[in-house]
Short mmCIF file of C-alpha atoms and ligand atoms in Angstrom, two decimals:
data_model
loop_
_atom_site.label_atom_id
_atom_site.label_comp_id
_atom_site.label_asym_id
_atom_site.label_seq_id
_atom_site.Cartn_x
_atom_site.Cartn_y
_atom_site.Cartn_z
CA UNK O 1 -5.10 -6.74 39.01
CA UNK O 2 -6.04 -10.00 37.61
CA UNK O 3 -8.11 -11.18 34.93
CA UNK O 4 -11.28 -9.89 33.83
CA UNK O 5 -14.26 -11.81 33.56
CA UNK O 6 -15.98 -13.09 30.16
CA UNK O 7 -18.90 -10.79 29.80
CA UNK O 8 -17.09 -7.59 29.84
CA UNK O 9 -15.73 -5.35 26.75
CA UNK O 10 -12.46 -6.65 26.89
CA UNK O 11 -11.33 -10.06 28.30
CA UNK O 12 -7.81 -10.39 29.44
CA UNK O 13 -5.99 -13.81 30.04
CA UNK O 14 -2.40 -14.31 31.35
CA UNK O 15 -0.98 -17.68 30.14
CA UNK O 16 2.78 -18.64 29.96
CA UNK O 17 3.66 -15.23 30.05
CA UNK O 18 1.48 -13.59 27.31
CA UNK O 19 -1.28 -11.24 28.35
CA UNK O 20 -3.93 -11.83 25.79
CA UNK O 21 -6.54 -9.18 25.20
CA UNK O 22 -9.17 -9.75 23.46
CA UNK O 23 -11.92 -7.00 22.23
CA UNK O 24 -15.57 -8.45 23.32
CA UNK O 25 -18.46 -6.52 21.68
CA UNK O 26 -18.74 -8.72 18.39
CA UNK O 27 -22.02 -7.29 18.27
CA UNK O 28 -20.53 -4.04 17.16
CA UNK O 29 -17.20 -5.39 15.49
CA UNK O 30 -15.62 -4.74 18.53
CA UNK O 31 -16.43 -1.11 18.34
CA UNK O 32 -14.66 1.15 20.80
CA UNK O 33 -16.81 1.98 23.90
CA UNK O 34 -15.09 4.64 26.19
CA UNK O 35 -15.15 1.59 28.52
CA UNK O 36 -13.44 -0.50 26.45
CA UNK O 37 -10.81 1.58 25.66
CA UNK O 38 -10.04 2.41 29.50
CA UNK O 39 -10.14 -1.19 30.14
CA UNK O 40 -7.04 -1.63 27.68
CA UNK O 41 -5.25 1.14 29.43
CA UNK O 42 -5.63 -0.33 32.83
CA UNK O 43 -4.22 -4.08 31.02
CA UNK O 44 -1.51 -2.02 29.60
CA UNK O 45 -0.55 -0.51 33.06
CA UNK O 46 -0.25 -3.60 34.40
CA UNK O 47 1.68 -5.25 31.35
CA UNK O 48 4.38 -2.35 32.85
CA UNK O 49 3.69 -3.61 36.07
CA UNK O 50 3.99 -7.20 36.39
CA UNK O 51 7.28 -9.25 34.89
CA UNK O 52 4.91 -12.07 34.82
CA UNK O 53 3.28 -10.22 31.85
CA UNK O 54 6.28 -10.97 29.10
CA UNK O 55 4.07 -10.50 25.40
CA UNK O 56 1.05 -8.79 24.79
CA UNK O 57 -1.53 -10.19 22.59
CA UNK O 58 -4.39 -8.30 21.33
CA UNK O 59 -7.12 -9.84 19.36
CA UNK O 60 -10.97 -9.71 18.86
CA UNK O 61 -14.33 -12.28 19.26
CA UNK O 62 -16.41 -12.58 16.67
CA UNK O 63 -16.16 -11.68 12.89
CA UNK O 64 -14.01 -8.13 13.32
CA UNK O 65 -11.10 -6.96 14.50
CA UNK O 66 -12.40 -3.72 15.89
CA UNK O 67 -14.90 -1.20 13.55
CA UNK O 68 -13.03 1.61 15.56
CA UNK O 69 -15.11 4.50 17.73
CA UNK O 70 -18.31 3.33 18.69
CA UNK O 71 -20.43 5.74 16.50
CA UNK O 72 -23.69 4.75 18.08
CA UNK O 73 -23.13 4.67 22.00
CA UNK O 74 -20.24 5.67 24.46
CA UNK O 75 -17.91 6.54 22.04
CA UNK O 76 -17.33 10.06 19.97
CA UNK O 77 -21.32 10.89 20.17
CA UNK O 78 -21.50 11.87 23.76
CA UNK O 79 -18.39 13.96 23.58
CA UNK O 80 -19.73 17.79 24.32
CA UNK O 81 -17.52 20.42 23.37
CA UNK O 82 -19.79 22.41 25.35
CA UNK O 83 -20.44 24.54 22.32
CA UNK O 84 -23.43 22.11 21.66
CA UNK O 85 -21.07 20.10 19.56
CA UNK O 86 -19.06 17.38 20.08
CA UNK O 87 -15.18 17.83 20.91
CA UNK O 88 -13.37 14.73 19.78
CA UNK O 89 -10.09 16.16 20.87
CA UNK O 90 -11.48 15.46 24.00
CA UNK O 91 -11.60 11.70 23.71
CA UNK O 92 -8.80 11.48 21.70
CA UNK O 93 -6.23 13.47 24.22
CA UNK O 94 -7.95 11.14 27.10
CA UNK O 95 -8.32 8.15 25.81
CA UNK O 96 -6.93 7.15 22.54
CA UNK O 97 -3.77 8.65 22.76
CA UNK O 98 -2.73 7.36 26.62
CA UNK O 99 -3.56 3.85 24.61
CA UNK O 100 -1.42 4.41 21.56
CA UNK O 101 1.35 5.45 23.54
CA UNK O 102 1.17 2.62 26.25
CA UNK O 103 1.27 0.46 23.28
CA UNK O 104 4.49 2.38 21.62
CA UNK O 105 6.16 2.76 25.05
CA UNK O 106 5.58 -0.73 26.89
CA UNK O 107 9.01 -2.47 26.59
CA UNK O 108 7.44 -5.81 26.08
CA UNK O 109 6.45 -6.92 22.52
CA UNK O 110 2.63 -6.04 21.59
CA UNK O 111 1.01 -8.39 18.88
CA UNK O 112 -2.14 -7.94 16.93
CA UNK O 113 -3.99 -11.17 15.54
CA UNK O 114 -6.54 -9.20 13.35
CA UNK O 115 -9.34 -12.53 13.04
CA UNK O 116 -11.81 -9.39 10.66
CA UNK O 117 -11.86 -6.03 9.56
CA UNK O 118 -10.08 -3.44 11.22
CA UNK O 119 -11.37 -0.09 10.36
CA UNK O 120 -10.82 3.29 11.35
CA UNK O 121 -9.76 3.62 15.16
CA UNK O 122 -9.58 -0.31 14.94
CA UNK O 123 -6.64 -0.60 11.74
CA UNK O 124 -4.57 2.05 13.29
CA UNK O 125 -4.92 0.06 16.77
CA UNK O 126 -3.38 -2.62 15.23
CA UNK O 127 -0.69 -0.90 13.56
CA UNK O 128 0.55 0.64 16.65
CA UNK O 129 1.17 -2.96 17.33
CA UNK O 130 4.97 -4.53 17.10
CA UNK O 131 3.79 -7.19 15.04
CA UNK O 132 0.65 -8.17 13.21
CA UNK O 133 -0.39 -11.16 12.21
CA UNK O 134 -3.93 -11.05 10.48
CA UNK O 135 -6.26 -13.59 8.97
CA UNK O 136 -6.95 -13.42 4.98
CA UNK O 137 -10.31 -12.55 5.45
CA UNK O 138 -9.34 -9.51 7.35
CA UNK O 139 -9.24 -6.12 6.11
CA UNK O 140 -7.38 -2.91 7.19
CA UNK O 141 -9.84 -0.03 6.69
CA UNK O 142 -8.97 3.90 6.47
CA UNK O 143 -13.21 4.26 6.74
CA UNK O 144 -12.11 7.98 8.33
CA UNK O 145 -13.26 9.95 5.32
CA UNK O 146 -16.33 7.98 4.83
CA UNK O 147 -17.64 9.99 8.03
CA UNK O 148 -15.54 12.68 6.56
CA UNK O 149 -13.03 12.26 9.90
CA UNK O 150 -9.26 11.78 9.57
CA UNK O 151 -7.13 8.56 10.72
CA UNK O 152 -6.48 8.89 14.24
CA UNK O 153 -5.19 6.70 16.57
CA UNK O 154 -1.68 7.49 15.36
CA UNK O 155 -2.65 6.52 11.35
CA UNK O 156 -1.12 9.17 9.56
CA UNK O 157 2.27 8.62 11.13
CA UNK O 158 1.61 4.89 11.09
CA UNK O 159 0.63 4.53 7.30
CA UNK O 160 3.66 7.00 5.80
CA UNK O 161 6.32 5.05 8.01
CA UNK O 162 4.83 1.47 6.65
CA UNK O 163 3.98 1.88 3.28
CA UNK O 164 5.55 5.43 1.85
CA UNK O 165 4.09 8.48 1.60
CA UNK O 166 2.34 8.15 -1.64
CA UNK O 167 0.20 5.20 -0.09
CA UNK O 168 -0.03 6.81 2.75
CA UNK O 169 -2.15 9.73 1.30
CA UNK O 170 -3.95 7.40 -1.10
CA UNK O 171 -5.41 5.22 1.55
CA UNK O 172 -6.43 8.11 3.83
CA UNK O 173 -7.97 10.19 1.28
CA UNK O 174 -9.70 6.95 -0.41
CA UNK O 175 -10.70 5.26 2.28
CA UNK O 176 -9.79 2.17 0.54
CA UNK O 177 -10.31 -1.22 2.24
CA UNK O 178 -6.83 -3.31 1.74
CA UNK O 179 -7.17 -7.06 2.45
CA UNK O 180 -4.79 -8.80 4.27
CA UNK O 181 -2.71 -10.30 1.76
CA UNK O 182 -1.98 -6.59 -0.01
CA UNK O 183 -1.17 -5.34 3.33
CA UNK O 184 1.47 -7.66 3.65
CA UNK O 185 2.84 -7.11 0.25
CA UNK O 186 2.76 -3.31 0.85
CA UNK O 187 4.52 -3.82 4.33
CA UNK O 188 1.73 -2.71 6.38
CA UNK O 189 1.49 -5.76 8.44
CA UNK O 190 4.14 -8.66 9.14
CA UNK O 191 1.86 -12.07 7.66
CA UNK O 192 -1.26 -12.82 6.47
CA UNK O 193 -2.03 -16.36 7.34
CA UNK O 194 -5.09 -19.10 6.70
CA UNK O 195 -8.17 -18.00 8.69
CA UNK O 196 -8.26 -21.21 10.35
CA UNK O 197 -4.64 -20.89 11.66
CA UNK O 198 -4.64 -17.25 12.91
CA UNK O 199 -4.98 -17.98 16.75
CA UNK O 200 -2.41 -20.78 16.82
CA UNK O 201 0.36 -18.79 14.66
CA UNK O 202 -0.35 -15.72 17.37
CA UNK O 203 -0.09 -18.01 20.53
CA UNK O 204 2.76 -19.73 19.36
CA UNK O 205 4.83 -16.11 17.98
CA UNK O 206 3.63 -14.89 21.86
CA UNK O 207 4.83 -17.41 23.64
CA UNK O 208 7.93 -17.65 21.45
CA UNK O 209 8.48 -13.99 22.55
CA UNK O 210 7.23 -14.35 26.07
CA UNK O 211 10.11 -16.97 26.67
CA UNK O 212 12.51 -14.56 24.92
CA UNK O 213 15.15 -11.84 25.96
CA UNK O 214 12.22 -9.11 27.07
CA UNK O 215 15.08 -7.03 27.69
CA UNK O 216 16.65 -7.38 24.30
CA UNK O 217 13.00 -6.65 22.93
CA UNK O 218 12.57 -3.59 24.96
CA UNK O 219 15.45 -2.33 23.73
CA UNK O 220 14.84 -3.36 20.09
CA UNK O 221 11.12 -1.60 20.26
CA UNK O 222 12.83 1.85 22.05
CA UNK O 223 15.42 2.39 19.25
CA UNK O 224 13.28 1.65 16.69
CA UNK O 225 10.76 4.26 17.58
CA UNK O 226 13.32 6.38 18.39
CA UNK O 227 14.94 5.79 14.86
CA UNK O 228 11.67 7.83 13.21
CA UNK O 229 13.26 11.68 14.55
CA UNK O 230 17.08 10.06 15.33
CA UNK O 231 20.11 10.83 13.06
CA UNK O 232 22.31 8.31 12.40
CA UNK O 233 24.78 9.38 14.64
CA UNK O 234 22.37 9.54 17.31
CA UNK O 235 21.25 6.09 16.54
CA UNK O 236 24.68 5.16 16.81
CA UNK O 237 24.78 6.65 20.55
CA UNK O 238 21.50 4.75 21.44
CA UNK O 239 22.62 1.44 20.08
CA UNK O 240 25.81 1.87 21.85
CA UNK O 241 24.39 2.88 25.29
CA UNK O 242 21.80 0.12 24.65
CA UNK O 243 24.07 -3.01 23.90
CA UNK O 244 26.21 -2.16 26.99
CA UNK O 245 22.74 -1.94 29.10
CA UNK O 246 22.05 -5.81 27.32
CA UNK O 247 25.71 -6.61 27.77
CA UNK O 248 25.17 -6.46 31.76
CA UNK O 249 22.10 -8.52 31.66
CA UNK O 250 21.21 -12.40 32.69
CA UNK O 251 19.80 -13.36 29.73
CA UNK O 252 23.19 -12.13 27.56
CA UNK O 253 25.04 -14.01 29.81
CA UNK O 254 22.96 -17.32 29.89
CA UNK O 255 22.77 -16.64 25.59
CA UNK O 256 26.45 -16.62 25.27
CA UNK O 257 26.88 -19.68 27.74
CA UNK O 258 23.96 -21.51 25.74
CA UNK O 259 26.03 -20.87 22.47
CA UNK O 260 29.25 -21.97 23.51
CA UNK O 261 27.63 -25.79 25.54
CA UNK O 262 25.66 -25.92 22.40
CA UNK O 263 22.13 -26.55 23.95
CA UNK O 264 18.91 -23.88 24.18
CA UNK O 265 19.13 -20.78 26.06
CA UNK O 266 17.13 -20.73 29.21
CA UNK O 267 15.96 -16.72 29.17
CA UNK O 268 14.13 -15.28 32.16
CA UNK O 269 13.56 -11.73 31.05
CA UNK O 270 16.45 -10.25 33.29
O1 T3D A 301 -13.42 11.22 19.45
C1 T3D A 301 -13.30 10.22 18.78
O2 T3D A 301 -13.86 9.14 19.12
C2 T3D A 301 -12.49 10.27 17.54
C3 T3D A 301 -11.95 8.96 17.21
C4 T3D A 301 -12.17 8.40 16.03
C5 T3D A 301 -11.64 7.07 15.75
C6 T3D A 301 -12.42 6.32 14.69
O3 T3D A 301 -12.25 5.14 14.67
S1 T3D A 301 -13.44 7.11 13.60
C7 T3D A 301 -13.95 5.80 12.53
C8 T3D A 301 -15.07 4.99 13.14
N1 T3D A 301 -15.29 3.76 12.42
C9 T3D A 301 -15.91 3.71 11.24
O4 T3D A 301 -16.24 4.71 10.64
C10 T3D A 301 -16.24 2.33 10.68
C11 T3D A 301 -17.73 2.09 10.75
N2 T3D A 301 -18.07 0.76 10.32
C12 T3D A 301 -18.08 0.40 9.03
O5 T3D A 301 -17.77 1.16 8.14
C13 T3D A 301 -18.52 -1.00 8.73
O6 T3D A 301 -19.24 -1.50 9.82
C14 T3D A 301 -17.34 -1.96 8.42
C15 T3D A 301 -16.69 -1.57 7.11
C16 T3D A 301 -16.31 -1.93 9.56
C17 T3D A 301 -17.88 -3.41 8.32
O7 T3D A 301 -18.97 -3.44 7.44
P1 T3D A 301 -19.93 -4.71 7.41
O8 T3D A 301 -20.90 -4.50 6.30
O9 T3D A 301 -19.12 -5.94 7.40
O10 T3D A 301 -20.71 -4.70 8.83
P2 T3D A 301 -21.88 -3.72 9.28
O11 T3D A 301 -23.19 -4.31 8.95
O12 T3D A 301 -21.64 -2.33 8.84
O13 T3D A 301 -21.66 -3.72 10.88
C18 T3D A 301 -22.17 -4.79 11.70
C19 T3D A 301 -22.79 -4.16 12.93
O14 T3D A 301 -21.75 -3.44 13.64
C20 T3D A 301 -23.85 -3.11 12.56
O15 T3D A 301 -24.83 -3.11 13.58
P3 T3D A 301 -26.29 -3.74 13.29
O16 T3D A 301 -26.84 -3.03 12.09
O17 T3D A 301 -26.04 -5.21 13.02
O18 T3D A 301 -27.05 -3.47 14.54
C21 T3D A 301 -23.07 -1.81 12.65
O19 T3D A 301 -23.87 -0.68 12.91
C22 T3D A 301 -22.14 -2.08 13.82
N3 T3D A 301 -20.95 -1.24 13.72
C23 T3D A 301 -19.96 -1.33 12.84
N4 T3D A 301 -19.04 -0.38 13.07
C24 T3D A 301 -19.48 0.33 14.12
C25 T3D A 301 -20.69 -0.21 14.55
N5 T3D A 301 -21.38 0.30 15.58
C26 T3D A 301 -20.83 1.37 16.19
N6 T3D A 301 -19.67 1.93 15.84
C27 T3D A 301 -18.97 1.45 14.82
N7 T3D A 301 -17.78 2.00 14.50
#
């Protein structure tokens, strides 16, 4: 599949080895549309698809990240849980989750340059990314409860993980809107960085990763998530089975050989 064109939900560009995706209904702050979010998924199984697809990148146009569901058109409101009211499961078991878990799951690195507010559906999106990067302006917003809904999206394992459980239940019970800065401190997000710079800081950390070991990453991104349920022991057994898969590949090779001539490793992914 290759790129999609300007005027739809979600714009996808492949440059220099980073797919980035970027969320394209500013007049809804990038609101989820059922469209939208099936859109992602099909980017997502072609970022397993195609080696030439080393990074993911997800951002959004305008001034948000993503306000989460669309409330007003595609998104929860037409779900019928043929009771004559709507059946969110629904969405959520079609839609939300295949996307949270293609993000999880891809063994490439997913990034999130949050340029605005993220809230709801939209904060936990970008938490399910490896790393985020986020303007100062931006916000990370819980705004569940407001509609009297609970995160979603993979929040509430998200948020404990991040920031503890005591935060955790704060934010989702509250609601409370944390800027960027605070949800660096608190370890929610990687940086917070000048407004102005966001887009250049995420380019550069994509491409720095799309011209890394990918395999090195994938294996990085499997044992943490696996490290949530593992014991140590069986972390042990992963890492080992893992660093003897790495030891066999190119790019350890090439790394070692790049060491020892002192000069820049070359990697290629393999
Ligand atoms: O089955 C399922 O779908 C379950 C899944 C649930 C996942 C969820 O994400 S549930 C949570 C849904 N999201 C929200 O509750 C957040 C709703 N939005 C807001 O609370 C606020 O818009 C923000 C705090 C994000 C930003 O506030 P502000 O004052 O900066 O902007 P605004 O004026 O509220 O929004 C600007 C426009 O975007 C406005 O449209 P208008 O009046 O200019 O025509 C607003 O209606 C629209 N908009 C914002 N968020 C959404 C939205 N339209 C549809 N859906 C939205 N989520």
């Amino acid at each position: 599949m290759g790129d999609i064109a300007k005027d739809t939900p979600l714009q996808a560009v492949l440059d220099s080895g980073v797919l980035t995706l970027t969320l394209n209904r500013p007049e809804r702050l990038n609101a989820m549309s059922q469209e939208l979010i099936g859109l992602m998924i099909e980017q997502f199984d072609r970022s397993l698809a195609e080696s030439e697809v080393r990074t993911v990148l997800i951002t959004g146009t305008g001034r948000g990240f993503c306000a989460g569901a669309d409330l007003a058109g595609t998104g929860m409101g037409n779900t019928s849980g043929g009771n004559g009211k709507p059946d969110l499961g629904l969405v959520i078991e079609r839609l939300y989750n295949p996307l949270i878990r293609a993000i999880r799951e891809l063994p490439k690195p997913v990034i999130a340059a949050v340029n605005g507010v993220a809230a709801g559906g939209g904060a936990n999106l970008a938490l399910a990314c490896d790393i985020v990067l986020a303007a100062r302006s931006a916000r990370f917003d819980q705004a569940f409860v407001r509609i009297a809904l609970m995160p979603d999206l993979g929040g509430t394992w998200f948020l404990p993980h991040a920031v503890g459980d005591a935060r955790a239940r704060a934010l989702g019970m509250l609601g409370t809107s944390v800027p960027a800065e605070d949800a660096e401190r608190m370890g929610m997000i990687w940086q917070a960085v000048n407004d102005q710079e966001l887009m250049t800081e995420a380019t550069a950390l994509a491409r720095r990763l799309a011209a890394g070991p990918t395999l090195s990453y994938a294996a990085i991104k499997r044992a943490i998530n696996a490290a949530a349920t593992n014991t140590l022991d069986q972390q042990l057994d992963l890492e080992r089975d893992s660093q003897r898969a790495l030891g066999q590949s190119a790019d350890f090779k090439e790394g070692v050989a790049a060491f020892l001539a002192k000069r820049p490793a070359q990697f290629t992914g393999r």
